Coordinates of C-alpha atoms in Angstrom, one line a residue:
Chain P
X467 CA 0.0 0.0 0.0
X468 CA 1.3 3.3 -1.1
X469 CA -0.4 5.6 1.2
X470 CA 0.7 7.8 4.1
X471 CA -2.1 6.4 6.3
X472 CA -3.0 3.1 7.8
X473 CA -6.5 1.6 8.2
X474 CA -7.5 -0.1 11.4
X475 CA -10.5 -2.4 10.5
X476 CA -12.7 -3.8 13.3
X477 CA -15.5 -6.2 13.2
X478 CA -17.7 -4.8 16.0
X479 CA -18.4 -1.7 17.9
X480 CA -16.8 -2.9 21.1
X481 CA -13.4 -3.6 19.5
X482 CA -13.5 -0.2 17.8
X483 CA -14.3 1.7 20.9
X484 CA -11.6 -0.1 23.0
X485 CA -8.9 0.3 20.3
X486 CA -9.9 3.9 19.8
X487 CA -9.5 4.6 23.5
X488 CA -6.1 3.0 23.6
X489 CA -4.9 4.8 20.5
X490 CA -6.0 8.1 22.0
X491 CA -4.1 7.3 25.2
X492 CA -1.0 7.2 23.1
X493 CA -1.7 10.8 22.1
X494 CA -2.7 9.9 18.5
X495 CA -6.0 11.1 17.1
X496 CA -7.2 9.2 14.1
X497 CA -7.8 11.3 10.9
X498 CA -11.3 10.0 10.7
X499 CA -13.4 7.0 11.8
X500 CA -16.0 5.4 9.5
X501 CA -18.8 3.4 11.0
X502 CA -22.0 1.8 9.7
X503 CA -24.0 3.6 12.4
X504 CA -23.3 6.4 14.8
X505 CA -21.0 5.4 17.7
X506 CA -21.2 8.0 20.4
X507 CA -17.9 7.2 22.0
X508 CA -16.3 8.0 18.7
X509 CA -18.3 11.1 18.1
X510 CA -17.3 12.4 21.5
X511 CA -13.7 11.2 21.3
X512 CA -13.0 12.7 17.9
X513 CA -13.5 16.1 19.5
X514 CA -15.6 17.6 16.8
X515 CA -18.5 19.8 17.9
X516 CA -21.6 20.6 15.9
X517 CA -23.5 23.8 16.2
X518 CA -26.3 22.6 14.0
X519 CA -28.8 22.7 16.8
X520 CA -27.9 26.3 17.6
X521 CA -28.2 27.2 14.0
X522 CA -31.7 25.6 13.9
X523 CA -32.7 27.6 16.9
X524 CA -31.8 30.9 15.3
X525 CA -33.4 29.9 12.0
X526 CA -36.6 29.2 14.0
X527 CA -36.4 32.5 15.9
X528 CA -35.9 34.6 12.8
X529 CA -38.5 32.6 10.8
X530 CA -41.1 33.0 13.5
X531 CA -40.5 36.7 13.9
X532 CA -40.5 37.2 10.1
X533 CA -43.6 35.2 9.4
X534 CA -45.6 36.7 12.2
X535 CA -44.6 40.2 11.1
X536 CA -45.5 39.5 7.6
X537 CA -49.0 38.2 8.6
X538 CA -49.6 41.2 10.8
X539 CA -48.3 43.6 8.1
X540 CA -50.3 42.0 5.3
X541 CA -53.6 41.8 7.3
X542 CA -53.6 45.0 9.2
X543 CA -51.4 47.5 7.4
X544 CA -51.0 46.6 3.8
X545 CA -54.6 45.8 2.8
X546 CA -56.9 45.5 5.8
X547 CA -60.1 43.5 5.0
X548 CA -63.1 43.2 7.3
X549 CA -63.8 39.4 7.7
X550 CA -67.1 39.2 9.6
X551 CA -66.2 42.1 12.0
X552 CA -63.1 40.4 13.3
X553 CA -60.1 42.6 14.2
X554 CA -57.6 43.2 11.4
X555 CA -54.8 42.1 13.6
X556 CA -56.2 38.8 14.7
X557 CA -53.1 37.6 16.4
X558 CA -54.4 34.3 17.8
X559 CA -55.3 33.0 14.4
X560 CA -52.0 33.9 13.0
X561 CA -50.2 31.6 15.4
X562 CA -51.2 28.5 13.5
X563 CA -49.6 29.5 10.2
X564 CA -46.6 30.9 12.1
X565 CA -45.9 27.6 13.9
X566 CA -46.3 25.5 10.8
X567 CA -44.3 27.8 8.5
X568 CA -41.6 28.1 11.1
X569 CA -41.2 24.4 11.3
X570 CA -41.0 24.2 7.6
X571 CA -38.3 26.9 7.5
X572 CA -36.3 25.3 10.2
X573 CA -36.4 22.0 8.4
X574 CA -35.3 23.3 5.0
X575 CA -32.6 25.6 6.4
X576 CA -31.2 23.0 8.8
X577 CA -31.1 20.4 5.9
X578 CA -29.2 22.9 3.8
X579 CA -26.8 23.6 6.7
X580 CA -26.3 19.9 7.2
X581 CA -25.7 19.4 3.5
X582 CA -23.2 22.2 3.2
X583 CA -21.3 21.6 6.5
X584 CA -21.0 17.8 6.1
X585 CA -20.5 18.1 2.4
X586 CA -23.2 15.7 1.6
X587 CA -24.9 16.8 -1.6
X588 CA -26.1 15.4 -4.9
X589 CA -23.3 14.6 -7.2
X590 CA -20.6 14.4 -4.6
X591 CA -17.9 11.9 -5.3
X592 CA -17.2 10.1 -2.0
X593 CA -13.8 9.4 -0.7
X594 CA -14.1 5.7 0.2
X595 CA -11.3 4.2 2.3
X596 CA -12.9 0.9 2.9
X597 CA -15.8 -0.5 0.9
X598 CA -17.4 -2.2 3.9
X599 CA -17.4 0.8 6.2
X600 CA -21.1 1.4 5.3
X601 CA -21.8 -2.3 5.7
X602 CA -20.3 -4.2 8.6
X603 CA -16.8 -2.9 9.3
X604 CA -15.7 -0.1 11.6
X605 CA -12.7 1.7 10.1
X606 CA -10.2 3.9 11.7
X607 CA -7.9 6.0 9.4
X608 CA -4.6 7.0 11.1
X609 CA -2.1 9.3 9.6
X610 CA 1.4 7.7 9.5
X611 CA 3.1 10.9 10.3
X612 CA 1.0 11.6 13.4
X613 CA 2.0 8.2 14.8
X614 CA 5.7 9.1 15.1
X615 CA 7.5 7.0 17.7
X616 CA 4.3 5.2 18.6
X617 CA 4.0 3.4 15.3
X618 CA 4.8 0.0 16.9
X619 CA 2.5 0.4 19.8
X620 CA -0.4 1.5 17.7
X621 CA 0.1 -1.3 15.2
X622 CA -0.1 -3.8 18.1
X623 CA -3.2 -2.1 19.5
X624 CA -5.0 -2.4 16.2
X625 CA -3.9 -6.0 15.6
X626 CA -5.1 -6.9 19.1
X627 CA -8.7 -5.8 18.3
X628 CA -8.8 -6.0 14.6
X629 CA -6.7 -5.9 11.4
X630 CA -4.5 -3.5 9.7
X631 CA -5.3 -3.0 6.0
Chain J
X1139 CA -31.1 0.7 28.4
X1140 CA -33.2 -1.7 26.2
X1141 CA -33.5 -5.0 28.0
X1142 CA -34.0 -7.8 25.5
X1143 CA -34.9 -10.3 28.2
X1144 CA -37.9 -8.2 29.2
X1145 CA -39.1 -6.8 25.9
X1146 CA -38.1 -9.6 23.5
X1147 CA -35.4 -9.5 20.9
X1148 CA -35.5 -6.8 18.3
X1149 CA -33.9 -9.0 15.6
X1150 CA -34.2 -12.7 15.7
X1151 CA -31.9 -15.2 14.1
X1152 CA -28.6 -14.0 15.6
X1153 CA -27.7 -11.9 12.6
X1154 CA -24.3 -10.3 12.0
X1155 CA -24.2 -6.7 10.8
X1156 CA -23.3 -8.0 7.3
X1157 CA -26.3 -10.3 7.3
X1158 CA -28.6 -7.4 8.3
X1159 CA -27.6 -5.3 5.3
X1160 CA -27.5 -8.2 3.0
X1161 CA -30.9 -9.5 3.8
X1162 CA -32.6 -6.1 3.7
X1163 CA -31.0 -5.1 0.4
X1164 CA -31.6 -8.6 -1.1
X1165 CA -34.9 -7.6 -2.9
X1166 CA -33.1 -4.7 -4.6
X1167 CA -30.4 -6.9 -6.0
X1168 CA -32.6 -9.8 -6.7
X1169 CA -34.5 -10.3 -10.0
X1170 CA -37.9 -8.6 -10.0
X1171 CA -40.5 -11.3 -9.2
X1172 CA -43.4 -11.9 -11.6
X1173 CA -46.1 -11.0 -9.1
X1174 CA -44.5 -7.5 -8.9
X1175 CA -45.1 -6.8 -12.5
X1176 CA -48.6 -8.1 -12.2
X1177 CA -49.3 -5.9 -9.2
X1178 CA -47.8 -2.8 -10.7
X1179 CA -49.9 -3.4 -13.8
X1180 CA -53.0 -3.4 -11.6
X1181 CA -51.8 -0.3 -9.8
X1182 CA -51.2 1.5 -13.1
X1183 CA -54.6 0.5 -14.5
X1184 CA -56.2 1.9 -11.3
X1185 CA -54.1 5.0 -11.8
X1186 CA -55.4 5.2 -15.4
X1187 CA -59.0 5.1 -14.2
X1188 CA -58.1 7.9 -11.8
X1189 CA -56.4 9.9 -14.6
X1190 CA -59.4 9.6 -16.8
X1191 CA -61.7 10.7 -14.0
X1192 CA -59.5 13.7 -13.4
X1193 CA -59.5 14.5 -17.1
X1194 CA -63.4 14.5 -17.0
X1195 CA -63.4 16.7 -13.9
X1196 CA -61.0 19.1 -15.5
X1197 CA -62.7 19.3 -18.9
X1198 CA -66.3 19.2 -17.9
X1199 CA -66.2 20.6 -14.3
X1200 CA -67.2 19.6 -10.8
X1201 CA -70.7 18.9 -12.2
X1202 CA -69.3 15.5 -13.1
X1203 CA -69.3 14.7 -9.4
X1204 CA -72.3 13.8 -7.3
X1205 CA -71.9 16.8 -5.0
X1206 CA -74.7 19.4 -4.9
X1207 CA -75.5 22.7 -3.3
X1208 CA -76.1 21.2 0.2
X1209 CA -73.6 18.4 0.2
X1210 CA -70.8 20.4 -1.4
X1211 CA -68.2 18.3 0.1
X1212 CA -68.6 14.7 -1.0
X1213 CA -66.1 11.9 -1.6
X1214 CA -63.4 14.4 -2.4
X1215 CA -63.1 15.7 1.1
X1216 CA -63.8 12.3 2.7
X1217 CA -60.9 10.8 0.8
X1218 CA -58.7 13.8 1.4
X1219 CA -59.2 13.5 5.2
X1220 CA -58.8 9.7 5.0
X1221 CA -55.5 9.9 3.1
X1222 CA -54.1 12.6 5.3
X1223 CA -55.0 10.5 8.3
X1224 CA -53.1 7.5 6.9
X1225 CA -50.3 9.9 6.2
X1226 CA -50.0 10.5 9.9
X1227 CA -48.4 7.2 10.6
X1228 CA -45.0 8.3 9.3
X1229 CA -44.4 11.0 11.8
X1230 CA -46.2 9.1 14.5
X1231 CA -43.9 6.2 14.0
X1232 CA -40.6 8.0 13.5
X1233 CA -41.2 10.8 16.0
X1234 CA -43.6 9.8 18.7
X1235 CA -42.0 6.4 19.2
X1236 CA -38.6 8.0 19.0
X1237 CA -39.5 10.3 21.8
X1238 CA -41.0 7.4 23.8
X1239 CA -37.7 5.5 23.2
X1240 CA -39.5 2.6 21.6
X1241 CA -36.6 0.8 19.9
X1242 CA -38.8 -1.6 17.9
X1243 CA -39.8 1.3 15.7
X1244 CA -36.5 1.0 13.8
X1245 CA -37.8 -1.9 11.8
X1246 CA -41.0 -0.2 10.8
X1247 CA -40.4 3.5 10.5
X1248 CA -39.0 3.5 7.0
X1249 CA -42.1 1.8 5.6
X1250 CA -44.3 4.2 7.6
X1251 CA -42.5 7.2 6.3
X1252 CA -42.7 6.0 2.7
X1253 CA -46.4 5.4 3.2
X1254 CA -46.8 8.9 4.5
X1255 CA -45.2 10.5 1.5
X1256 CA -47.4 8.6 -0.9
X1257 CA -50.5 9.1 1.1
X1258 CA -50.0 12.9 1.3
X1259 CA -49.6 13.0 -2.4
X1260 CA -52.9 11.2 -2.9
X1261 CA -54.6 13.4 -0.3
X1262 CA -53.4 16.7 -1.8
X1263 CA -55.0 15.8 -5.2
X1264 CA -58.5 16.0 -3.8
X1265 CA -58.7 19.6 -2.6
X1266 CA -56.7 20.6 -5.7
X1267 CA -59.3 19.1 -8.0
X1268 CA -62.1 20.4 -5.8
X1269 CA -61.0 23.9 -6.5
X1270 CA -62.8 23.6 -9.8
X1271 CA -60.1 25.5 -11.7
X1272 CA -56.9 23.8 -10.4
X1273 CA -54.7 25.7 -12.8
X1274 CA -55.4 28.8 -10.7
X1275 CA -54.4 27.0 -7.4
X1276 CA -51.5 29.4 -6.9
X1277 CA -54.1 32.0 -6.0
X1278 CA -53.8 30.5 -2.5
X1279 CA -50.2 31.6 -2.1
X1280 CA -49.9 34.9 -0.3
X1281 CA -48.0 36.9 -2.9
X1282 CA -48.4 40.5 -4.2
X1283 CA -50.9 40.4 -7.0
X1284 CA -53.3 42.7 -8.9
X1285 CA -56.5 40.7 -8.3
X1286 CA -58.3 42.8 -5.8
X1287 CA -57.9 41.9 -2.1
X1288 CA -54.2 41.7 -2.0
X1289 CA -53.7 38.9 0.5
X1290 CA -55.5 35.7 1.2
X1291 CA -57.6 35.3 4.4
X1292 CA -55.1 34.3 7.1
X1293 CA -57.9 33.6 9.5
X1294 CA -59.3 30.8 7.3
X1295 CA -58.7 27.2 8.3
X1296 CA -58.6 26.4 4.6
X1297 CA -55.5 28.5 4.2
X1298 CA -54.0 27.0 7.3
X1299 CA -54.7 23.6 5.8
X1300 CA -52.9 24.5 2.6
X1301 CA -49.8 25.6 4.6
X1302 CA -50.0 22.6 6.9
X1303 CA -50.3 20.0 4.2
X1304 CA -47.6 21.4 2.0
X1305 CA -45.3 21.8 5.0
X1306 CA -46.1 18.3 6.1
X1307 CA -45.3 16.9 2.7
X1308 CA -42.0 18.7 2.3
X1309 CA -40.9 17.9 5.9
X1310 CA -41.9 14.2 5.8
X1311 CA -40.4 13.7 2.4
X1312 CA -37.1 15.3 3.3
X1313 CA -37.0 13.4 6.7
X1314 CA -37.5 10.2 4.9
X1315 CA -35.0 10.9 2.2
X1316 CA -32.2 12.1 4.5
X1317 CA -32.8 9.1 6.7
X1318 CA -32.1 6.9 3.7
X1319 CA -28.7 8.4 2.8
X1320 CA -26.6 5.9 4.9
X1321 CA -28.6 3.0 3.4
X1322 CA -28.2 4.2 -0.1
X1323 CA -24.5 4.4 0.6
X1324 CA -24.6 0.8 1.8
X1325 CA -26.3 -0.3 -1.4
X1326 CA -23.7 1.7 -3.4
X1327 CA -20.8 0.0 -1.6
X1328 CA -22.3 -3.6 -1.8
X1329 CA -23.6 -3.4 -5.4
X1330 CA -21.9 -5.5 -8.0
X1331 CA -23.3 -3.9 -11.1
X1332 CA -21.8 -0.6 -12.2
X1333 CA -25.1 1.0 -13.1
X1334 CA -26.5 0.3 -9.6
X1335 CA -23.3 1.6 -8.1
X1336 CA -23.6 4.8 -10.0
X1337 CA -27.4 5.3 -9.5
X1338 CA -27.4 4.7 -5.8
X1339 CA -24.1 6.6 -5.6
X1340 CA -26.1 9.7 -6.8
X1341 CA -28.9 9.0 -4.4
X1342 CA -26.4 8.6 -1.5
X1343 CA -25.2 12.2 -1.9
X1344 CA -21.6 11.0 -1.3
X1345 CA -22.3 9.6 2.2
X1346 CA -19.3 7.7 3.7
X1347 CA -20.2 7.2 7.3
X1348 CA -17.4 9.4 8.7
X1349 CA -17.7 10.6 12.3
X1350 CA -18.1 14.2 11.0
X1351 CA -21.1 13.2 9.0
X1352 CA -22.7 11.1 11.7
X1353 CA -22.2 13.9 14.2
X1354 CA -24.2 16.4 12.2
X1355 CA -26.6 13.7 11.1
X1356 CA -27.4 13.0 14.7
X1357 CA -27.9 16.7 15.4
X1358 CA -30.1 16.9 12.3
X1359 CA -32.3 14.0 13.3
X1360 CA -32.6 15.4 16.8
X1361 CA -33.8 18.8 15.6
X1362 CA -36.1 17.4 12.9
X1363 CA -37.5 14.8 15.3
X1364 CA -38.1 17.4 17.9
X1365 CA -39.9 19.9 15.7
X1366 CA -41.7 17.5 13.6
X1367 CA -43.4 16.1 16.7
X1368 CA -45.5 19.2 16.6
X1369 CA -46.7 18.2 13.1
X1370 CA -48.2 14.9 14.3
X1371 CA -50.7 17.0 16.3
X1372 CA -50.9 20.1 14.3
X1373 CA -51.7 18.8 10.8
X1374 CA -54.9 16.9 11.6
X1375 CA -56.0 19.5 14.2
X1376 CA -55.9 22.0 11.4
X1377 CA -57.8 19.7 9.1
X1378 CA -60.4 19.3 11.9
X1379 CA -60.8 23.1 12.1
X1380 CA -62.0 23.1 8.5
X1381 CA -65.0 21.5 10.0
X1382 CA -65.1 22.7 13.6
X1383 CA -65.1 26.4 12.9
X1384 CA -68.2 26.2 10.7
X1385 CA -71.6 26.6 12.3
X1386 CA -72.8 23.2 11.1
X1387 CA -74.6 20.8 13.3
X1388 CA -72.3 17.9 14.3
X1389 CA -69.2 19.7 13.2
X1390 CA -69.2 22.7 15.6
X1391 CA -67.6 20.9 18.5
X1392 CA -64.4 21.3 20.5
X1393 CA -63.7 17.6 20.6
X1394 CA -62.8 17.7 16.9
X1395 CA -59.0 18.4 17.0
X1396 CA -58.1 15.5 19.4
X1397 CA -60.7 13.3 17.9
X1398 CA -59.3 13.8 14.4
X1399 CA -55.7 13.5 15.5
X1400 CA -56.3 10.2 17.3
X1401 CA -58.4 9.0 14.4
X1402 CA -55.6 9.8 12.0
X1403 CA -53.0 7.9 14.0
X1404 CA -55.5 5.0 14.3
X1405 CA -55.9 4.7 10.5
X1406 CA -52.2 5.4 10.0
X1407 CA -51.2 2.6 12.3
X1408 CA -53.7 0.3 10.7
X1409 CA -52.3 1.0 7.2
X1410 CA -48.8 0.5 8.5
X1411 CA -49.9 -2.9 9.8
X1412 CA -51.4 -3.8 6.4
X1413 CA -48.1 -2.8 4.8
X1414 CA -45.7 -4.5 7.1
X1415 CA -47.7 -7.7 7.2
X1416 CA -47.6 -7.7 3.4
X1417 CA -43.8 -7.0 3.6
X1418 CA -43.3 -9.9 5.9
X1419 CA -45.4 -12.2 3.7
X1420 CA -43.8 -11.2 0.4
X1421 CA -40.2 -10.6 1.4
X1422 CA -39.7 -12.9 4.4
X1423 CA -38.7 -10.1 6.7
X1424 CA -39.9 -12.0 9.8
X1425 CA -36.5 -11.8 11.5
X1426 CA -36.6 -8.0 11.5
X1427 CA -40.3 -7.4 11.7
X1428 CA -40.9 -10.0 14.4
X1429 CA -44.1 -11.2 15.9
X1430 CA -43.4 -9.0 18.8
X1431 CA -43.3 -5.9 16.5
X1432 CA -46.7 -6.8 15.1
X1433 CA -47.9 -7.5 18.7
X1434 CA -46.8 -4.0 19.8
X1435 CA -48.6 -2.2 17.0
X1436 CA -51.8 -4.3 17.8
X1437 CA -51.6 -3.3 21.4
X1438 CA -51.3 0.4 20.4
X1439 CA -54.4 -0.1 18.2
X1440 CA -56.4 -1.5 21.1
X1441 CA -55.6 1.6 23.1
X1442 CA -56.4 4.0 20.3
X1443 CA -59.6 2.1 19.5
X1444 CA -60.8 2.6 23.0
X1445 CA -60.2 6.3 22.6
X1446 CA -62.1 6.3 19.4
X1447 CA -65.0 4.5 21.1
X1448 CA -64.9 7.1 23.9
X1449 CA -64.9 9.9 21.4
X1450 CA -68.0 8.6 19.5
X1451 CA -69.9 8.1 22.8
X1452 CA -68.8 11.6 24.0
X1453 CA -70.2 13.2 20.9
X1454 CA -73.5 11.4 21.3
X1455 CA -73.6 12.2 25.0
X1456 CA -72.8 15.9 24.5
X1457 CA -75.5 16.1 21.8
X1458 CA -78.0 15.0 24.5
X1459 CA -76.5 17.0 27.3
X1460 CA -76.4 20.2 25.3
X1461 CA -80.2 20.2 25.0
X1462 CA -79.9 21.6 21.5
X1463 CA -82.7 20.2 19.4
X1464 CA -80.6 20.4 16.3
X1465 CA -77.8 18.4 17.9
X1466 CA -80.3 15.9 19.2
X1467 CA -81.8 15.6 15.8
X1468 CA -78.4 15.2 14.1
X1469 CA -77.2 12.5 16.4
X1470 CA -80.2 10.5 17.6
X1471 CA -82.3 10.7 14.5
X1472 CA -79.9 11.3 11.6
X1473 CA -76.7 9.6 12.4
X1474 CA -77.8 6.7 14.6
X1475 CA -81.0 5.8 12.7
X1476 CA -81.2 8.0 9.7
X1477 CA -80.6 7.7 6.0
X1478 CA -76.9 7.1 6.6
X1479 CA -77.1 5.0 9.7
X1480 CA -75.4 2.1 7.9
X1481 CA -72.2 4.2 7.6
X1482 CA -72.5 5.2 11.3
X1483 CA -72.7 1.7 12.6
X1484 CA -70.1 0.4 10.1
X1485 CA -67.8 3.1 11.5
X1486 CA -68.6 2.2 15.1
X1487 CA -68.3 -1.5 14.8
X1488 CA -65.1 -1.5 12.8
X1489 CA -63.3 1.2 14.8
X1490 CA -64.5 0.7 18.3
X1491 CA -65.6 -2.9 18.5
X1492 CA -63.7 -5.2 16.1
X1493 CA -60.2 -4.0 17.1
X1494 CA -61.0 -5.2 20.7
X1495 CA -60.2 -8.7 19.3
X1496 CA -56.6 -7.7 19.7
X1497 CA -57.0 -8.2 23.4
X1498 CA -56.5 -11.9 22.6
X1499 CA -52.9 -13.0 22.0
X1500 CA -54.1 -15.7 19.6
X1501 CA -55.5 -12.9 17.4
X1502 CA -52.4 -10.8 17.5
X1503 CA -50.2 -13.8 16.5
X1504 CA -52.3 -14.9 13.5
X1505 CA -51.1 -12.7 10.7
X1506 CA -54.1 -13.2 8.5
X1507 CA -56.4 -12.0 11.3
X1508 CA -54.1 -9.0 11.9
X1509 CA -54.2 -8.2 8.2
X1510 CA -58.0 -8.5 7.9
X1511 CA -58.6 -6.4 11.0
X1512 CA -56.2 -3.7 9.8
X1513 CA -58.2 -3.5 6.5
X1514 CA -61.4 -3.4 8.5
X1515 CA -60.1 -0.4 10.5
X1516 CA -59.2 1.4 7.3
X1517 CA -62.6 0.9 5.9
X1518 CA -64.1 1.9 9.2
X1519 CA -62.1 5.1 9.3
X1520 CA -63.3 5.9 5.8
X1521 CA -66.9 5.5 7.0
X1522 CA -66.1 7.8 9.9
X1523 CA -65.2 10.6 7.5
X1524 CA -68.3 9.8 5.4
X1525 CA -70.4 10.0 8.5
X1526 CA -69.0 13.4 9.5
X1527 CA -69.1 15.0 6.1
X1528 CA -72.3 13.7 4.6
X1529 CA -74.7 13.4 7.5
X1530 CA -74.2 17.0 8.6
X1531 CA -74.3 18.5 5.2
X1532 CA -77.3 16.5 3.9
X1533 CA -79.5 17.6 6.9
X1534 CA -79.1 21.3 7.2
X1535 CA -81.0 23.7 9.6
X1536 CA -83.4 24.3 6.7
X1537 CA -85.5 21.2 5.7
X1538 CA -85.9 22.8 2.3
X1539 CA -82.3 22.2 1.6
X1540 CA -82.2 18.6 2.7
X1541 CA -80.9 16.3 0.0
X1542 CA -79.3 12.9 -0.4
X1543 CA -75.9 12.4 -1.7
X1544 CA -74.4 9.5 -3.6
X1545 CA -71.1 9.7 -5.5
X1546 CA -70.9 9.7 -9.3
X1547 CA -68.7 7.2 -11.2
X1548 CA -66.2 10.0 -11.8
X1549 CA -65.8 10.5 -8.0
X1550 CA -65.4 6.8 -7.4
X1551 CA -62.9 6.6 -10.3
X1552 CA -60.9 9.4 -8.8
X1553 CA -60.6 7.5 -5.5
X1554 CA -59.7 4.3 -7.3
X1555 CA -57.0 6.4 -9.0
X1556 CA -55.4 7.5 -5.8
X1557 CA -55.5 3.9 -4.5
X1558 CA -53.6 3.1 -7.7
X1559 CA -51.0 5.8 -6.9
X1560 CA -50.7 4.3 -3.5
X1561 CA -50.3 0.7 -4.8
X1562 CA -47.8 1.8 -7.4
X1563 CA -45.8 3.9 -4.9
X1564 CA -45.6 1.1 -2.4
X1565 CA -44.5 -1.4 -5.1
X1566 CA -41.7 1.0 -6.2
X1567 CA -40.7 1.4 -2.6
X1568 CA -40.6 -2.4 -2.2
X1569 CA -38.4 -2.8 -5.3
X1570 CA -36.0 0.1 -5.2
X1571 CA -35.6 1.3 -1.7
X1572 CA -34.4 -0.5 1.4
X1573 CA -37.6 -1.3 3.2
X1574 CA -36.1 -1.2 6.6
X1575 CA -33.8 1.5 8.0
X1576 CA -30.6 -0.6 7.8
X1577 CA -28.3 1.7 9.8
X1578 CA -30.8 2.2 12.5
X1579 CA -31.5 -1.5 12.8
X1580 CA -27.7 -2.1 13.1
X1581 CA -27.5 0.4 15.9
X1582 CA -30.1 -1.4 17.9
X1583 CA -28.8 -4.9 17.0
X1584 CA -26.4 -5.0 19.9
X1585 CA -29.1 -4.8 22.5
X1586 CA -29.9 -8.4 21.7
X1587 CA -26.4 -9.3 22.9
X1588 CA -26.0 -9.2 26.7
X1589 CA -22.3 -8.8 26.6
X1590 CA -22.7 -5.3 25.1
X1591 CA -24.6 -4.0 28.0
X1592 CA -21.8 -1.7 29.2
X1593 CA -21.9 0.2 25.9
X1594 CA -23.7 3.5 25.7
X1595 CA -26.9 4.2 23.8
X1596 CA -25.6 4.5 20.3
X1597 CA -28.7 4.5 18.2
X1598 CA -30.2 7.5 16.5
X1599 CA -31.2 9.4 19.6

């Protein structure tokens, strides 16, 4: 293999988590870990944080304010119409549309954010390290340079729990 | 922590992760069975009948339907409410059961979500055609125009309904699709043929399963799950306000929103049951959709059926308790014993009485019984909508405007057409999409193995 990285391939979640912990103890953080389903120990251990939930909150906040203001503006300032003597600014009945349209805005904007930030979009050519990482293998990609003096130790950790490919 | 000793195994047959993906993807890689072509032909013929009915409606007008001045809402609205109700199962399954931490939902939610998307498409056709001039449907969007009153009436439940249904469709479709990305990636990586690899590769949006993707994916499902939970309640509440805000006897009641929401979930769960029993039968998915999954849905149905029974009796009781002679007439003369009493009793028996058979374990374990009862519930829920729409409209306050209603062939054909869309959609789903959420199922597979108990919750939560 030509590359400047090694692949640790594990058969189950438990082996991956144990090996991941030991590799981290050696002060080496894998470049990336590929799993068939989310493994929380890895998500936490990789040290990445996502602010997608915060983003969603602000989308919702601005969408709600925007939609409610639009409804109020349209119904009571732009073109007030008398519907059976009800007040022009009938705030309670605007709530329904505000809630539903806010949820729609949050969904669409959060999906876009997800798509952009995780670089998951139509037509993307994936960088596949191991064909079975979406099937039944848990794959750890480690940069050879980052291993430095620990190369031996890390190799033995990986072979203890899985295989090097 | 899920305890498989108490709640039963989620996946039977001691499958490895590889076997899980292989067995669920098998129908996609396998040769298309003959019955599939036959079934899709039937679906397309039904669709054709619907297409012709829509053509007649468009070219000749709403006069082709059996509706009249008094009963202005006929089969179209009945079918609309019925389909939307069925469409509720998707969110109920993926969101409510997610919040309630019911891990067995992982085997069923994909099918429920697919059903939702198709059912909402079927539903939306009815109000669209009922507009009479559907090519002007965009008048309902609030946009600056030169037509007179500049904006639509934001106080109208019909406008709310439009917003709610279109939002529900977009949200459930995107929730469904994004949930499938990891599974499409699995198909891409396991496929042998180049065409399949390329096609599913496009569908997979370049998903690789890296920790960065999963991290945001979890955040995304968390957010979408949390906010879409509102939709389970809001969509059908809004549909019910179409009725409840009008001063019509039998409609003008405060029980309508909860009654409609529960009814919707009832019919949705019943249709899910129809679908997964079919899936089990046709594709041998018994190891993933186990007897205990079916059992769980049946138990939920008993509970909802009791609520439905209570709601029916409450309506009748309140009609008497209100002392209003119109209400008394509507319920005690018209609905219980009037021209459409058959529809009332059909509704009552199939929704409140027959599902009680699920109290017996023997019934819940016999798949053909479950299948038949699920169909009966769907028919019963259709009669419920008929009962609500037609009995109230056909007997107005003014006896001079009392009329009978029966559907015309065009209306029936239109309904058959939407059934055709549903059958076709479901068959395409069976053939080209993983029927069960593979990655979610893998994430709960470990709960069946006691030695993994010290691991954290690692499923999609």
